[in-house]
Every structure is written in structure tokens, then in C-alpha cells.
Amino acid sequence: MEWIAEYTMFLAKSFTFVVVVFLIVSLIALLKTRNKHEEGTLTVVRLNEQLQRMTEKLEQTILNKSALKALVKSRKAKAKAREKSTERGRRVFVLNFDGDIKASALENLRHEVTAVLELATDKDEIVVKVESGGGMVHAYGLAASQLVRIREAGVPLTVCVDKVAASGGYMMACIGTRVLAAPFAILGSIGVVAQMPNFNRVLKKHDVDYEMLTAGEYKRTLTLFGENTEKGREKFQEDLENIHRLFKSFVGKYRPQLDVSEVATGEIWFGTEALEKALADEITTSDQYISRMIHEADVFEVHYVQRKRLQDKLSVGMSATVDRLLLTWASRFHNQRFW
């Protein structure tokens, strides 16, 4: 009887364990399926109302009752007159691009541009605040293409640079109908860079053979571990020069007033210097410009947020660490091209 009791307890524990495992696996599968169909969220903030709320808070603290009452009455009268008007007011849509080396903000930008272009007309305006020191050629090429969509749609595009729009960042900024820069914002760096070490002599020293098989004469020009040839170096440099030529051509297309040969040296300029070089059209911050627009139009800040999947949330710390390591490796050791 004791043996039967122990066996029954063992079966009960085994059954419980199997059920728990089944439930956990089912829950994970359900969450994965659910996350596949989840969409991001588009948030829209009317900056006119945001500023008005802050102003009213300040007025309530500073003004006396009679002055506050008169001001509120005047504001209500203006609002009522505006509501009666049948003419649609001008609209300004504000987007933000805070770029890293991979232009990760591209995923949000493409959704924001798509949404805004469904409503915006040539009477409206799109303002993009660009902050980026550049990065991978293909990533920033696609990011720039999102702003090209705005230009091709005939909607006025204003690009604001408060801190830096260099290299790939300037490739995006130059597309603007107007480029506004803060006094000490960094613009320019119209050039291409690639760097990598070579460990071939280290491997030879330790009697390590390295083999790399390719099909196509220039499938791999420079390598980390193989023995690089002068022919490979020349081809790699030729590729860099070709990318630079495309970069200069792109900037010249959207900034015809710019002397590209003078500024396409890889140098950077601060805001006031950039204005002299025609890299920018006006010295002002995005805050100044948007505050001015709030008094002239209906201003909306649009931001697309991609919902993170469960597994992404659980591994966010590890992913960030690995990502930094990979980027460091890519920028230092791979023959990746960067704006």
C-alpha cells in the first residue's frame, strides 16, 4: 500500500508538471501570435492647445482677477469667430527623427510620413526635426527617401537642426524646402568613411590558415583575416569614391544654390558658418520656429510608436548591450560604408 501511495504521488507530480509546462508553452505561443498582429500607435498632439494650457496656468498665477477675466473673454471671442469662419486654416505637422548609426528611427518615420501625406496638401507644411551624425549608407538612403516623398507630394518641407545633421543626417536635411539651424548646430560632413584592421599577420604568426571562397572578382575586396591586395584596396577606394559622387549629386539636386565642390570635403560647419556656405537658410531653433507657427496655423506633433513584443520587452537590456557591441564591431572592424 505504501508503494502504491508513493507511485500515485509521483504520477500526480508528473501530471502537474506536464500541465504547467503545457500552459506556459500555450501562453507563449498565444502571446507570439497576438504580437504578430499588433500594430503601432499613432499619437497626435495639438501644440496650440498644449501651449494654451501652459499659458493659462501662468496667467492664473500672475494676473489679477479682472485682468484674467478680460483676457479670457477676449480669447473666447476670437475662438468663436474662428469657429464661424468657413475657410480652413493652415496646418503644420511636426515630425521628429533622432537618428543613430543604423537610422533606427526610420521605422517610425516611414509610418508618420505615410499618415501625414494622406491629409497634407500644398497649403500645409511638414516640419521635420532632424538630429543625426550619420551612419550606414543604405539606412540613411532609405531615411532620406521618406523626406523625398514629401517633396514629391508637393507639400512644403521645413527641416530644423538644433544639434547636428552631419553626413547621412545632412543628406536628410538638404531635402527640405528650407533648412533651419540653431546657431551652434553642426552641419555638413559630406563624405564617406570606412575603416577596418587586418589580422592576417597575426594568424600567420600562430600558423593559422584562413580561407575565403568567393564567386565574382570583386565579391570581397578587403577582408579582416585574409591577405589584402593592392588591387582590392584600389577597388574598395573606387567604391567609396562612387558613393561620395552619388552623395554630392544628391545634395546638389536639392540644394542647387550650394557650391557642392566647396563643401563636399567631409568638413563640418556650425550654424552661422553653415548659413554663409548655403548649407542652411535661416538661423533659428525649432522651438522658435514652431512657437511662431502656433500663432499662424494649427500645429500638430505626430509620433508613431511601435509596440514592443513580449520577448523584446524581456530581453531589452541584453539586446541593447549586444547591439552596442555589434555596432562597435561593425564601425571598427567591418568594411561597412558610412555617411
Short mmCIF file of C-alpha atoms in Angstrom, two decimals:
data_model
loop_
_atom_site.label_atom_id
_atom_site.label_comp_id
_atom_site.label_asym_id
_atom_site.label_seq_id
_atom_site.Cartn_x
_atom_site.Cartn_y
_atom_site.Cartn_z
CA MET A 1 0.00 0.00 0.00
CA GLU A 2 2.89 2.36 0.77
CA TRP A 3 4.37 1.70 -2.67
CA ILE A 4 1.01 2.46 -4.36
CA ALA A 5 0.71 5.71 -2.40
CA GLU A 6 4.22 6.81 -3.44
CA TYR A 7 3.54 5.86 -7.05
CA THR A 8 0.25 7.78 -7.04
CA MET A 9 2.04 10.85 -5.63
CA PHE A 10 4.71 10.53 -8.34
CA LEU A 11 2.03 10.40 -11.07
CA ALA A 12 0.27 13.43 -9.55
CA LYS A 13 3.51 15.43 -9.53
CA SER A 14 4.36 14.37 -13.09
CA PHE A 15 0.88 15.30 -14.31
CA THR A 16 1.07 18.67 -12.58
CA PHE A 17 4.47 19.37 -14.15
CA VAL A 18 3.23 18.43 -17.64
CA VAL A 19 0.13 20.61 -17.24
CA VAL A 20 2.21 23.61 -16.06
CA VAL A 21 4.66 23.21 -18.98
CA PHE A 22 1.76 22.91 -21.42
CA LEU A 23 0.13 26.06 -20.05
CA ILE A 24 3.37 28.03 -20.24
CA VAL A 25 4.07 26.92 -23.83
CA SER A 26 0.47 27.70 -24.83
CA LEU A 27 0.67 31.15 -23.22
CA ILE A 28 3.93 31.97 -25.01
CA ALA A 29 2.52 30.77 -28.34
CA LEU A 30 -0.63 32.85 -27.78
CA LEU A 31 1.37 35.96 -26.97
CA LYS A 32 3.60 35.48 -30.00
CA THR A 33 0.58 35.13 -32.27
CA ARG A 34 -1.02 38.16 -30.70
CA ASN A 35 2.14 40.25 -31.03
CA LYS A 36 2.43 39.41 -34.73
CA HIS A 37 -0.85 41.19 -35.38
CA GLU A 38 -0.24 44.13 -33.08
CA GLU A 39 0.15 47.46 -34.78
CA GLY A 40 1.88 50.58 -33.59
CA THR A 41 0.07 53.60 -32.25
CA LEU A 42 -0.05 56.99 -33.91
CA THR A 43 -0.20 59.78 -31.34
CA VAL A 44 -1.15 63.31 -32.34
CA VAL A 45 -0.72 66.32 -30.04
CA ARG A 46 -2.17 69.70 -30.97
CA LEU A 47 0.63 72.01 -29.90
CA ASN A 48 -1.65 75.07 -29.95
CA GLU A 49 -3.70 73.60 -27.11
CA GLN A 50 -0.61 72.45 -25.25
CA LEU A 51 0.85 75.96 -25.31
CA GLN A 52 -2.51 77.45 -24.36
CA ARG A 53 -2.76 75.22 -21.27
CA MET A 54 0.70 76.27 -20.12
CA THR A 55 -0.05 79.93 -20.81
CA GLU A 56 -3.33 79.79 -18.91
CA LYS A 57 -1.56 78.24 -15.92
CA LEU A 58 0.91 81.09 -15.93
CA GLU A 59 -1.84 83.70 -16.34
CA GLN A 60 -3.81 82.33 -13.42
CA THR A 61 -0.75 82.69 -11.23
CA ILE A 62 0.36 86.15 -12.36
CA LEU A 63 -2.72 88.17 -13.41
CA ASN A 64 -5.33 89.62 -11.09
CA LYS A 65 -8.96 88.54 -11.43
CA SER A 66 -10.17 91.48 -13.53
CA ALA A 67 -7.27 91.25 -16.00
CA LEU A 68 -7.66 87.49 -16.23
CA LYS A 69 -11.40 87.78 -16.83
CA ALA A 70 -10.89 90.31 -19.65
CA LEU A 71 -8.25 88.14 -21.26
CA VAL A 72 -10.45 85.02 -21.12
CA LYS A 73 -13.37 86.95 -22.61
CA SER A 74 -11.22 88.22 -25.47
CA ARG A 75 -9.86 84.73 -26.14
CA LYS A 76 -13.35 83.22 -26.25
CA ALA A 77 -14.49 85.87 -28.72
CA LYS A 78 -11.58 85.08 -31.04
CA ALA A 79 -12.25 81.35 -30.77
CA LYS A 80 -15.94 81.88 -31.61
CA ALA A 81 -15.08 83.97 -34.66
CA ARG A 82 -12.66 81.32 -35.83
CA GLU A 83 -15.33 78.61 -35.50
CA LYS A 84 -17.75 80.62 -37.64
CA SER A 85 -15.17 81.00 -40.40
CA THR A 86 -15.69 78.51 -43.25
CA GLU A 87 -12.12 78.84 -44.51
CA ARG A 88 -9.83 76.02 -43.44
CA GLY A 89 -6.76 77.21 -41.61
CA ARG A 90 -3.23 76.29 -42.48
CA ARG A 91 -1.90 73.13 -40.84
CA VAL A 92 1.64 72.34 -39.77
CA PHE A 93 2.68 68.76 -38.97
CA VAL A 94 5.77 68.25 -36.82
CA LEU A 95 7.80 65.02 -37.06
CA ASN A 96 10.94 64.00 -35.17
CA PHE A 97 13.92 61.99 -36.39
CA ASP A 98 16.57 61.16 -33.78
CA GLY A 99 18.98 59.00 -35.74
CA ASP A 100 21.59 56.51 -34.60
CA ILE A 101 24.20 54.75 -36.72
CA LYS A 102 21.55 52.35 -38.11
CA ALA A 103 18.90 55.05 -38.58
CA SER A 104 16.58 53.04 -36.33
CA ALA A 105 14.09 55.92 -36.16
CA LEU A 106 13.37 55.23 -39.84
CA GLU A 107 10.72 52.64 -38.91
CA ASN A 108 8.65 55.28 -37.12
CA LEU A 109 9.35 58.00 -39.69
CA ARG A 110 8.03 55.99 -42.62
CA HIS A 111 4.67 55.43 -40.85
CA GLU A 112 4.44 59.08 -39.81
CA VAL A 113 5.12 60.33 -43.33
CA THR A 114 2.58 57.91 -44.80
CA ALA A 115 -0.12 59.02 -42.35
CA VAL A 116 0.51 62.75 -42.75
CA LEU A 117 0.60 62.63 -46.55
CA GLU A 118 -2.93 61.26 -46.51
CA LEU A 119 -4.13 64.67 -45.23
CA ALA A 120 -1.48 67.27 -46.04
CA THR A 121 -1.83 69.49 -49.11
CA ASP A 122 0.37 72.10 -50.72
CA LYS A 123 -1.30 74.69 -48.44
CA ASP A 124 0.03 72.91 -45.36
CA GLU A 125 3.58 72.36 -44.14
CA ILE A 126 5.58 69.49 -42.68
CA VAL A 127 8.36 70.27 -40.21
CA VAL A 128 10.93 67.55 -39.51
CA LYS A 129 13.36 67.96 -36.62
CA VAL A 130 16.47 66.03 -37.66
CA GLU A 131 19.17 65.05 -35.17
CA SER A 132 21.83 62.70 -36.51
CA GLY A 133 25.54 62.42 -37.00
CA GLY A 134 25.08 59.93 -39.85
CA GLY A 135 25.54 56.19 -40.18
CA MET A 136 25.09 53.33 -42.63
CA VAL A 137 24.71 54.32 -46.26
CA HIS A 138 21.74 52.10 -47.13
CA ALA A 139 19.85 53.00 -43.93
CA TYR A 140 20.19 56.76 -44.36
CA GLY A 141 19.50 56.46 -48.05
CA LEU A 142 16.09 55.00 -47.21
CA ALA A 143 15.51 57.56 -44.45
CA ALA A 144 16.22 60.37 -46.92
CA SER A 145 13.78 58.77 -49.37
CA GLN A 146 10.98 59.26 -46.83
CA LEU A 147 11.54 63.01 -46.94
CA VAL A 148 11.76 62.89 -50.74
CA ARG A 149 8.19 61.54 -50.66
CA ILE A 150 7.10 64.78 -49.00
CA ARG A 151 8.82 66.93 -51.63
CA GLU A 152 7.35 64.88 -54.47
CA ALA A 153 3.87 65.22 -52.94
CA GLY A 154 4.23 68.99 -53.29
CA VAL A 155 3.95 69.67 -49.56
CA PRO A 156 6.32 72.38 -48.24
CA LEU A 157 9.01 70.73 -46.11
CA THR A 158 11.00 72.54 -43.42
CA VAL A 159 13.90 70.76 -41.73
CA CYS A 160 15.07 72.01 -38.32
CA VAL A 161 18.52 71.15 -36.98
CA ASP A 162 19.05 72.01 -33.31
CA LYS A 163 22.21 69.99 -32.59
CA VAL A 164 23.63 68.03 -35.50
CA ALA A 165 22.74 66.96 -39.03
CA ALA A 166 26.00 65.68 -40.41
CA SER A 167 26.87 63.16 -43.10
CA GLY A 168 23.73 60.99 -43.51
CA GLY A 169 21.93 63.45 -41.25
CA TYR A 170 22.66 66.27 -43.67
CA MET A 171 21.66 64.04 -46.56
CA MET A 172 18.20 64.09 -44.98
CA ALA A 173 18.28 67.78 -44.04
CA CYS A 174 19.21 69.02 -47.51
CA ILE A 175 15.90 67.74 -48.90
CA GLY A 176 13.99 70.42 -47.02
CA THR A 177 12.45 73.29 -48.93
CA ARG A 178 14.06 75.28 -46.14
CA VAL A 179 16.78 74.23 -43.69
CA LEU A 180 16.75 75.98 -40.31
CA ALA A 181 19.73 75.60 -37.99
CA ALA A 182 20.47 76.65 -34.42
CA PRO A 183 23.49 78.99 -34.08
CA PHE A 184 25.83 76.20 -32.97
CA ALA A 185 24.22 73.26 -34.76
CA ILE A 186 26.67 71.09 -36.73
CA LEU A 187 26.01 70.63 -40.45
CA GLY A 188 27.98 69.18 -43.35
CA SER A 189 30.41 66.24 -43.25
CA ILE A 190 29.54 65.42 -46.84
CA GLY A 191 31.85 62.46 -47.22
CA VAL A 192 32.18 58.69 -46.81
CA VAL A 193 34.33 56.71 -44.39
CA ALA A 194 35.20 53.03 -43.86
CA GLN A 195 37.87 51.54 -41.63
CA MET A 196 38.98 48.08 -40.57
CA PRO A 197 42.01 46.27 -39.14
CA ASN A 198 43.61 43.24 -40.72
CA PHE A 199 44.71 40.25 -38.61
CA ASN A 200 46.39 38.27 -41.37
CA ARG A 201 49.93 38.63 -39.99
CA VAL A 202 48.72 37.62 -36.52
CA LEU A 203 47.18 34.46 -37.95
CA LYS A 204 50.34 33.64 -39.89
CA LYS A 205 52.43 34.13 -36.76
CA HIS A 206 50.36 31.48 -34.99
CA ASP A 207 50.25 29.16 -38.02
CA VAL A 208 46.53 29.67 -38.57
CA ASP A 209 45.27 29.30 -42.13
CA TYR A 210 42.33 31.42 -43.26
CA GLU A 211 40.35 30.60 -46.36
CA MET A 212 37.67 32.65 -48.05
CA LEU A 213 35.89 31.46 -51.17
CA THR A 214 34.11 33.90 -53.47
CA ALA A 215 32.46 33.89 -56.87
CA GLY A 216 32.98 37.15 -58.69
CA GLU A 217 36.23 39.09 -58.93
CA TYR A 218 35.18 41.83 -56.53
CA LYS A 219 32.77 39.96 -54.26
CA ARG A 220 35.18 40.75 -51.42
CA THR A 221 37.79 43.48 -51.83
CA LEU A 222 39.18 43.91 -48.33
CA THR A 223 38.95 41.36 -45.54
CA LEU A 224 39.67 41.15 -41.82
CA PHE A 225 41.65 37.92 -41.84
CA GLY A 226 42.84 37.33 -45.39
CA GLU A 227 45.80 38.96 -47.11
CA ASN A 228 44.61 42.16 -48.75
CA THR A 229 45.93 43.07 -52.18
CA GLU A 230 46.65 46.44 -53.73
CA LYS A 231 44.06 45.67 -56.37
CA GLY A 232 41.46 45.05 -53.66
CA ARG A 233 42.36 48.34 -51.95
CA GLU A 234 42.01 50.25 -55.19
CA LYS A 235 38.60 48.72 -55.83
CA PHE A 236 37.45 49.48 -52.30
CA GLN A 237 38.59 53.10 -52.65
CA GLU A 238 36.81 53.26 -56.01
CA ASP A 239 33.58 52.13 -54.31
CA LEU A 240 33.97 54.85 -51.67
CA GLU A 241 34.54 57.48 -54.35
CA ASN A 242 31.44 56.31 -56.19
CA ILE A 243 29.30 56.59 -53.04
CA HIS A 244 30.74 60.06 -52.45
CA ARG A 245 29.88 61.05 -56.01
CA LEU A 246 26.29 59.89 -55.50
CA PHE A 247 26.13 61.78 -52.20
CA LYS A 248 27.33 65.02 -53.82
CA SER A 249 24.90 64.59 -56.70
CA PHE A 250 22.03 64.08 -54.26
CA VAL A 251 22.88 67.18 -52.23
CA GLY A 252 23.30 69.25 -55.38
CA LYS A 253 19.88 68.19 -56.64
CA TYR A 254 18.06 69.50 -53.57
CA ARG A 255 20.41 72.42 -52.78
CA PRO A 256 21.17 73.91 -56.20
CA GLN A 257 22.29 77.17 -54.54
CA LEU A 258 25.08 75.25 -52.83
CA ASP A 259 28.62 75.05 -54.18
CA VAL A 260 28.93 71.29 -53.66
CA SER A 261 32.59 71.10 -54.68
CA GLU A 262 33.45 73.58 -51.91
CA VAL A 263 31.57 71.84 -49.08
CA ALA A 264 31.83 68.16 -50.05
CA THR A 265 35.20 67.77 -48.35
CA GLY A 266 33.98 65.93 -45.24
CA GLU A 267 34.26 69.13 -43.17
CA ILE A 268 31.60 70.35 -40.74
CA TRP A 269 30.33 73.86 -40.10
CA PHE A 270 28.42 75.40 -37.23
CA GLY A 271 25.07 77.10 -37.79
CA THR A 272 26.18 80.63 -38.67
CA GLU A 273 29.02 79.30 -40.84
CA ALA A 274 26.62 76.83 -42.48
CA LEU A 275 24.36 79.76 -43.38
CA GLU A 276 27.27 81.50 -45.13
CA LYS A 277 28.04 78.31 -47.04
CA ALA A 278 24.33 77.94 -48.06
CA LEU A 279 24.05 74.68 -46.14
CA ALA A 280 21.20 76.34 -44.19
CA ASP A 281 18.65 79.03 -44.99
CA GLU A 282 17.96 80.58 -41.60
CA ILE A 283 19.43 80.66 -38.09
CA THR A 284 16.74 79.75 -35.58
CA THR A 285 15.89 76.89 -33.24
CA SER A 286 12.99 74.51 -33.78
CA ASP A 287 11.36 75.91 -30.62
CA GLN A 288 11.41 79.44 -32.02
CA TYR A 289 10.04 78.37 -35.37
CA ILE A 290 7.28 76.13 -34.02
CA SER A 291 6.22 78.80 -31.50
CA ARG A 292 5.92 81.22 -34.40
CA MET A 293 3.86 78.74 -36.39
CA ILE A 294 1.48 78.16 -33.46
CA HIS A 295 0.34 81.78 -33.80
CA GLU A 296 -0.17 81.39 -37.55
CA ALA A 297 -1.54 77.88 -38.03
CA ASP A 298 -2.87 74.71 -36.41
CA VAL A 299 0.23 72.79 -35.38
CA PHE A 300 0.17 69.03 -34.76
CA GLU A 301 3.06 66.90 -33.50
CA VAL A 302 2.78 63.39 -34.93
CA HIS A 303 4.59 60.41 -33.45
CA TYR A 304 4.31 56.74 -34.32
CA VAL A 305 5.12 54.27 -31.54
CA GLN A 306 5.75 50.63 -32.39
CA ARG A 307 4.53 48.28 -29.69
CA LYS A 308 7.24 46.01 -28.40
CA ARG A 309 6.68 42.29 -28.42
CA LEU A 310 6.82 40.34 -25.18
CA GLN A 311 10.16 38.76 -25.99
CA ASP A 312 11.54 42.18 -26.87
CA LYS A 313 10.47 43.59 -23.51
CA LEU A 314 12.00 40.67 -21.62
CA SER A 315 15.32 40.93 -23.42
CA VAL A 316 15.56 44.72 -23.82
CA GLY A 317 18.62 45.04 -21.55
CA MET A 318 20.52 42.21 -23.21
CA SER A 319 19.58 43.34 -26.70
CA ALA A 320 20.82 46.87 -26.03
CA THR A 321 24.17 45.56 -24.80
CA VAL A 322 24.59 43.19 -27.74
CA ASP A 323 23.52 45.91 -30.15
CA ARG A 324 26.18 48.29 -28.86
CA LEU A 325 28.83 45.61 -29.17
CA LEU A 326 27.79 44.75 -32.73
CA LEU A 327 27.74 48.40 -33.76
CA THR A 328 31.20 48.91 -32.29
CA TRP A 329 32.42 45.85 -34.20
CA ALA A 330 30.74 46.97 -37.42
CA SER A 331 32.09 50.50 -37.28
CA ARG A 332 35.62 49.47 -36.32
CA PHE A 333 36.25 46.14 -37.95
CA HIS A 334 33.93 45.58 -40.92
CA ASN A 335 34.27 47.17 -44.31
CA GLN A 336 30.86 48.81 -43.89
CA ARG A 337 30.37 52.15 -45.62
CA PHE A 338 29.16 55.10 -43.56
CA TRP A 339 27.95 58.55 -44.46
#
